[in-house]
mmCIF file of C-alpha atoms in Angstrom:
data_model
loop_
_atom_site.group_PDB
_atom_site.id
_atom_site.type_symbol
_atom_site.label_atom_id
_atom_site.label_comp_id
_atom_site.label_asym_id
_atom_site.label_seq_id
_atom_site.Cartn_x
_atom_site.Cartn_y
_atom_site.Cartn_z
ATOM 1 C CA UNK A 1 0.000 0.000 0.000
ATOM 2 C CA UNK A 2 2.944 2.431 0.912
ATOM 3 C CA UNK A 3 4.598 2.008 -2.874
ATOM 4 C CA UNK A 4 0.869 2.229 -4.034
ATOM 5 C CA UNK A 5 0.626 5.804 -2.445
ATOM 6 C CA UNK A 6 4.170 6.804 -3.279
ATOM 7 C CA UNK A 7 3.812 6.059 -6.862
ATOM 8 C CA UNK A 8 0.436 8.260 -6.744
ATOM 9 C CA UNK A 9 2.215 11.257 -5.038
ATOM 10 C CA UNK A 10 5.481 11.027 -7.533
ATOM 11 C CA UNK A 11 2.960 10.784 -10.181
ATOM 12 C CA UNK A 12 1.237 13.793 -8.935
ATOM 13 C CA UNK A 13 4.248 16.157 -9.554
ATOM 14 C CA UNK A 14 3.757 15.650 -13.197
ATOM 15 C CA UNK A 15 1.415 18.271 -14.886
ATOM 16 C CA UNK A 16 -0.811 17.040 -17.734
ATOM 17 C CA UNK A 17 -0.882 18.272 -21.213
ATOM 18 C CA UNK A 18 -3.599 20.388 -22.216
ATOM 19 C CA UNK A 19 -5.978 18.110 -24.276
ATOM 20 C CA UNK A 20 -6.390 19.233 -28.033
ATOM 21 C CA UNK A 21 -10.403 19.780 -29.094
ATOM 22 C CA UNK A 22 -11.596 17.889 -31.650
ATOM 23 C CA UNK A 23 -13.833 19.450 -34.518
ATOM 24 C CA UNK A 24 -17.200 17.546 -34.599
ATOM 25 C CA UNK A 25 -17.843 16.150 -38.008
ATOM 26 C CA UNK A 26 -21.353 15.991 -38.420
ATOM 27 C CA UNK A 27 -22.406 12.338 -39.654
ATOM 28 C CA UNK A 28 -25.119 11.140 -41.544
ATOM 29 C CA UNK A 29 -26.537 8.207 -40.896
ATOM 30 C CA UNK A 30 -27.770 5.957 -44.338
ATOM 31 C CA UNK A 31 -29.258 2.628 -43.870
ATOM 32 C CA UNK A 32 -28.171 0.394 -46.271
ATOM 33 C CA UNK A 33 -31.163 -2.480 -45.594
ATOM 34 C CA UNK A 34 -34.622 -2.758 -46.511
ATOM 35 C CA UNK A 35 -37.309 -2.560 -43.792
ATOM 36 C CA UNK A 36 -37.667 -5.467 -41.827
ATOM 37 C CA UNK A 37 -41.353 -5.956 -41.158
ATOM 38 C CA UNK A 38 -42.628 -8.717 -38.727
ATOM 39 C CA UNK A 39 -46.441 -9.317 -40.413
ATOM 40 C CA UNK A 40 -49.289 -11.330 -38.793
ATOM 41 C CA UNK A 41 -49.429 -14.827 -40.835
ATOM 42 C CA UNK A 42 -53.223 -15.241 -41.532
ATOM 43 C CA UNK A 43 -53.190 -18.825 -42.267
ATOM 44 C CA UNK A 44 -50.884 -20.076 -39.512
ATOM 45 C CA UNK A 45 -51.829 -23.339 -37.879
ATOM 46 C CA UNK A 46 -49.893 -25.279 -35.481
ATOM 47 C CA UNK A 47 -47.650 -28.876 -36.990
ATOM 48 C CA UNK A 48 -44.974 -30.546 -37.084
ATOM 49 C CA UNK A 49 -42.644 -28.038 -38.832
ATOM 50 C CA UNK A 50 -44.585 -24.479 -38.203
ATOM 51 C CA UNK A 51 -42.222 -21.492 -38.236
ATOM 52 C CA UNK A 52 -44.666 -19.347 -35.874
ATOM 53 C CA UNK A 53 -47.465 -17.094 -36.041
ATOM 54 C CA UNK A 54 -45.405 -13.696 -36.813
ATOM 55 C CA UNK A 55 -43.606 -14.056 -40.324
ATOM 56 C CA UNK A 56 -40.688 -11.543 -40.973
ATOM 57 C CA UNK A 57 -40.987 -9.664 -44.376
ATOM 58 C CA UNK A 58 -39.519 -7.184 -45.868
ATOM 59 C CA UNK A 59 -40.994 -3.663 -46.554
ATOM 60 C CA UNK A 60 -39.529 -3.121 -50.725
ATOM 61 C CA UNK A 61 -41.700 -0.440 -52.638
ATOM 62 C CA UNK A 62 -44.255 -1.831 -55.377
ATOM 63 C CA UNK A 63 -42.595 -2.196 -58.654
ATOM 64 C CA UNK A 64 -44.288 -0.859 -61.906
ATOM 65 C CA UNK A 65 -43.427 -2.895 -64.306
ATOM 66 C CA UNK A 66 -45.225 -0.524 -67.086
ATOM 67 C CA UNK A 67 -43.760 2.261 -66.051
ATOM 68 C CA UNK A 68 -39.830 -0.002 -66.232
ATOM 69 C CA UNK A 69 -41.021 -1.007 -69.673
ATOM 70 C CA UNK A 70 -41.148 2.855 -70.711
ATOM 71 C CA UNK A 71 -38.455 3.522 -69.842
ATOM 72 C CA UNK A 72 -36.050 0.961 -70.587
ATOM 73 C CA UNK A 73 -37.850 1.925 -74.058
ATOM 74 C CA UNK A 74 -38.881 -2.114 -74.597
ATOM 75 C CA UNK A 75 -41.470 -1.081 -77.010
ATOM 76 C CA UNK A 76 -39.721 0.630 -79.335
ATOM 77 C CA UNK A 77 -36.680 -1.938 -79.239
ATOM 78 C CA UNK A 78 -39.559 -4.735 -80.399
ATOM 79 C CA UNK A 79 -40.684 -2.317 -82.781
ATOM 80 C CA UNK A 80 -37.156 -1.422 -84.652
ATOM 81 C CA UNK A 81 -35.687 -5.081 -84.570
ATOM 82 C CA UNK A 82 -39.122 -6.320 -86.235
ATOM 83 C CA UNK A 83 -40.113 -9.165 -84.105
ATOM 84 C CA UNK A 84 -44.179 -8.218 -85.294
ATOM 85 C CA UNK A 85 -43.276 -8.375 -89.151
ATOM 86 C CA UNK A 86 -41.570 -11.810 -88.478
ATOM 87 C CA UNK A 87 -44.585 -12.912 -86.300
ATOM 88 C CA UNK A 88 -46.723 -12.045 -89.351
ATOM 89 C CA UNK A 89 -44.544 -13.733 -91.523
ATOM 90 C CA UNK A 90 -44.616 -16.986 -89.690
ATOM 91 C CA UNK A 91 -48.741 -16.687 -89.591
ATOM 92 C CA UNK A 92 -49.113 -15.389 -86.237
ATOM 93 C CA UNK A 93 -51.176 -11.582 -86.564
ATOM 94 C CA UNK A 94 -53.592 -10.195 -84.348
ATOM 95 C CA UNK A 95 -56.880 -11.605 -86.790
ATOM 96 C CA UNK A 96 -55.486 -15.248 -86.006
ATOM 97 C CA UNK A 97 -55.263 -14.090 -82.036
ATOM 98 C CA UNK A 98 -58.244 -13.266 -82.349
ATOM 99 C CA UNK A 99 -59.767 -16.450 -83.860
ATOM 100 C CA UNK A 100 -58.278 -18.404 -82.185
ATOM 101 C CA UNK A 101 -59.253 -16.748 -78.697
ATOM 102 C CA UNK A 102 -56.148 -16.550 -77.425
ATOM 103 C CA UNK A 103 -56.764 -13.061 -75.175
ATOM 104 C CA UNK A 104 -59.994 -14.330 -73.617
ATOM 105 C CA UNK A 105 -58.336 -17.691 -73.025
ATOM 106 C CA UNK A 106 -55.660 -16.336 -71.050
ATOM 107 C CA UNK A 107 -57.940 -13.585 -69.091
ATOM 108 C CA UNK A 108 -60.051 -17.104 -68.468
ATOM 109 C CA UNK A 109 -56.669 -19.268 -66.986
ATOM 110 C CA UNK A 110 -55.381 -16.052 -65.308
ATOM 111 C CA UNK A 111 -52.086 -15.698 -66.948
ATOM 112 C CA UNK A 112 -52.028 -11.955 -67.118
ATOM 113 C CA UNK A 113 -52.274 -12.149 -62.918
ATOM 114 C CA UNK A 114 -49.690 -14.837 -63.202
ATOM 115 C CA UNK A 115 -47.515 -12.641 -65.705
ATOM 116 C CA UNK A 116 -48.065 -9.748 -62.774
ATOM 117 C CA UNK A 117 -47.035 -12.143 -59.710
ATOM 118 C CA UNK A 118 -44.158 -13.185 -61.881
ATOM 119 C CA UNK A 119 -41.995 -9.862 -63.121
ATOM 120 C CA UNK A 120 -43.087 -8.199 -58.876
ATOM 121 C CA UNK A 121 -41.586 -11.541 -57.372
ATOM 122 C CA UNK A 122 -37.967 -10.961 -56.514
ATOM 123 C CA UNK A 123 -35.677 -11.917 -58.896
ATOM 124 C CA UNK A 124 -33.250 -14.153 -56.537
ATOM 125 C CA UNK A 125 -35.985 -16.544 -55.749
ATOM 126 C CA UNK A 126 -37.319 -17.305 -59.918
ATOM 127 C CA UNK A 127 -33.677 -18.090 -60.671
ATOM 128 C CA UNK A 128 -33.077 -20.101 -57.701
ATOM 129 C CA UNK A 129 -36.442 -22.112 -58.426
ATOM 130 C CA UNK A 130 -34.039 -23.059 -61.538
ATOM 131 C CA UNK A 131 -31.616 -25.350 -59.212
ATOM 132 C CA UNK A 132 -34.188 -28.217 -58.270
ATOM 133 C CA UNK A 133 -34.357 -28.788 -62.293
ATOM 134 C CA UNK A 134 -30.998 -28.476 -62.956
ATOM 135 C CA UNK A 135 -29.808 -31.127 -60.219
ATOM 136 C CA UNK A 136 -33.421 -33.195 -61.909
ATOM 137 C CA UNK A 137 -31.390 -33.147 -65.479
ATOM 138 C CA UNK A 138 -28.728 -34.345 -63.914
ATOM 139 C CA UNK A 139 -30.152 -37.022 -62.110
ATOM 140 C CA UNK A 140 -31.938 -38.584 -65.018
ATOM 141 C CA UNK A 141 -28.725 -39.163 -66.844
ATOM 142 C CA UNK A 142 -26.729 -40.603 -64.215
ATOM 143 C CA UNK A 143 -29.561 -43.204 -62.299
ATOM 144 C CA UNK A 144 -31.733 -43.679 -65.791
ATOM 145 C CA UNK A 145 -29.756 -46.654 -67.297
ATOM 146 C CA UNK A 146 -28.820 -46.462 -71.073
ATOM 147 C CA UNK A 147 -28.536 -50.057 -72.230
ATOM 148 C CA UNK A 148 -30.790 -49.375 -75.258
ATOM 149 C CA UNK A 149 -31.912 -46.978 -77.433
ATOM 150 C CA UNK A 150 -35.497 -46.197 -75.887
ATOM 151 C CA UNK A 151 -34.110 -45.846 -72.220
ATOM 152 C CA UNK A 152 -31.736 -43.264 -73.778
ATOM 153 C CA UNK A 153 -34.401 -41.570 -75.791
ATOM 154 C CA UNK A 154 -35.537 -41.499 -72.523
ATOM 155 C CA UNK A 155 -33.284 -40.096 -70.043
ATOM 156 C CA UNK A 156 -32.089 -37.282 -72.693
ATOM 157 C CA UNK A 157 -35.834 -36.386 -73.435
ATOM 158 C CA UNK A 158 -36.353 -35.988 -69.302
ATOM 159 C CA UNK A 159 -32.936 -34.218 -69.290
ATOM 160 C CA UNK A 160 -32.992 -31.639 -72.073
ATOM 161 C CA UNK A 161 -37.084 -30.630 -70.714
ATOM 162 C CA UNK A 162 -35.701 -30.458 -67.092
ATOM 163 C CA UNK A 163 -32.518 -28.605 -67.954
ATOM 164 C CA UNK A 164 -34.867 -26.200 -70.263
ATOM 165 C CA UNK A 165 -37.002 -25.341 -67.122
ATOM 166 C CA UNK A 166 -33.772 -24.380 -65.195
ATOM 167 C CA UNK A 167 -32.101 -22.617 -68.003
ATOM 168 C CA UNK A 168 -35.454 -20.549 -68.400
ATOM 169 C CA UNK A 169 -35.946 -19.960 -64.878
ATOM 170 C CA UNK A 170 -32.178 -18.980 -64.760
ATOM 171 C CA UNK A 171 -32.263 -16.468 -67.480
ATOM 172 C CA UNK A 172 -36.091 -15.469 -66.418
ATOM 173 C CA UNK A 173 -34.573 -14.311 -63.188
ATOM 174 C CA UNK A 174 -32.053 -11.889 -64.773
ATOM 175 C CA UNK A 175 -34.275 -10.570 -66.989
ATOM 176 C CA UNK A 176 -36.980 -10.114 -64.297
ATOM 177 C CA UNK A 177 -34.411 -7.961 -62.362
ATOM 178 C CA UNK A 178 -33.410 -6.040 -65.129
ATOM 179 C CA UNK A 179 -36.958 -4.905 -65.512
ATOM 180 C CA UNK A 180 -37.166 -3.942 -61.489
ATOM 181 C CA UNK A 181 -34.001 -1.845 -62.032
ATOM 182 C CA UNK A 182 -34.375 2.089 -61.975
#
């Protein structure tokens, strides 16, 4: 205790050096992250497997596609590389659309809602919907055996259709997000 108190008093000879003020530098804060949102889940019912009864989403503002579309100037890039004329050409125009009921049979099936769900889901989740088929390709030409002509018809048929799937989810994705870019 005595070398405890002597070191205090030698120490208290020595004067301090007058501290230096720093300038504040204002600072503005920028979050980075989307809204997390915690949302009541409607249609929650207790199993084997249930996350909970509170779902976390995220708050992301609604994405116009139409208004994307403008301005990414889509319309006019159809219109200059031609892809009506060669529709016409190949016997596709809007008289055989309309014979053949084409509009009215997709307003009856729902696509255009489906079209809608598809190009405001995120983009991450279409292209990673691609894996499941890619891995399915794969599978069918290593466990489909290929001892004759038919089973090979076979496992390349299941193959190229589930690798198609992926590649179009795949590519779907990108484009999807390219249309949700400002």
């Amino acid at each position: 205790m005595a070398a405890a108190l002597g070191s205090r008093s030698a120490l208290a000879g020595l004067t301090q050096a007058p501290r230096t003020t720093r300038a504040r530098v204002q600072r503005e804060v920028v979050a980075m992250a989307v809204k997390k949102v915690n949302s009541y889940d409607e249609g929650w019912t207790k199993g084997i497997g249930s996350v909970g009864l509170f779902l976390e989403d995220r708050e992301k503002p609604a994405v116009n596609i139409f208004e994307q579309v403008q301005k990414k100037k889509l319309l006019t890039t159809v219109e200059q590389a031609g892809l009506l004329s060669a529709a016409e050409k190949a016997g596709l125009s809007l008289s055989k659309i309309e014979k053949l009921g084409l509009l009215s049979t997709a307003e009856r099936l729902g696509l255009l809602t489906l079209a809608e769900e598809l190009l405001t889901t995120e983009p991450g989740k279409i292209s990673s919907a691609s894996l499941p088929f890619f891995v399915a390709a794969i599978a069918c030409l290593v466990f489909i055996p290929q001892d004759n002509l038919l089973e090979s018809v076979i496992a390349y048929t299941l193959a190229t259709g589930a690798g198609g799937v992926g590649a179009a989810l795949f590519i779907g994705g990108f484009v999807v997000k390219s249309l949700q870019e400002d």
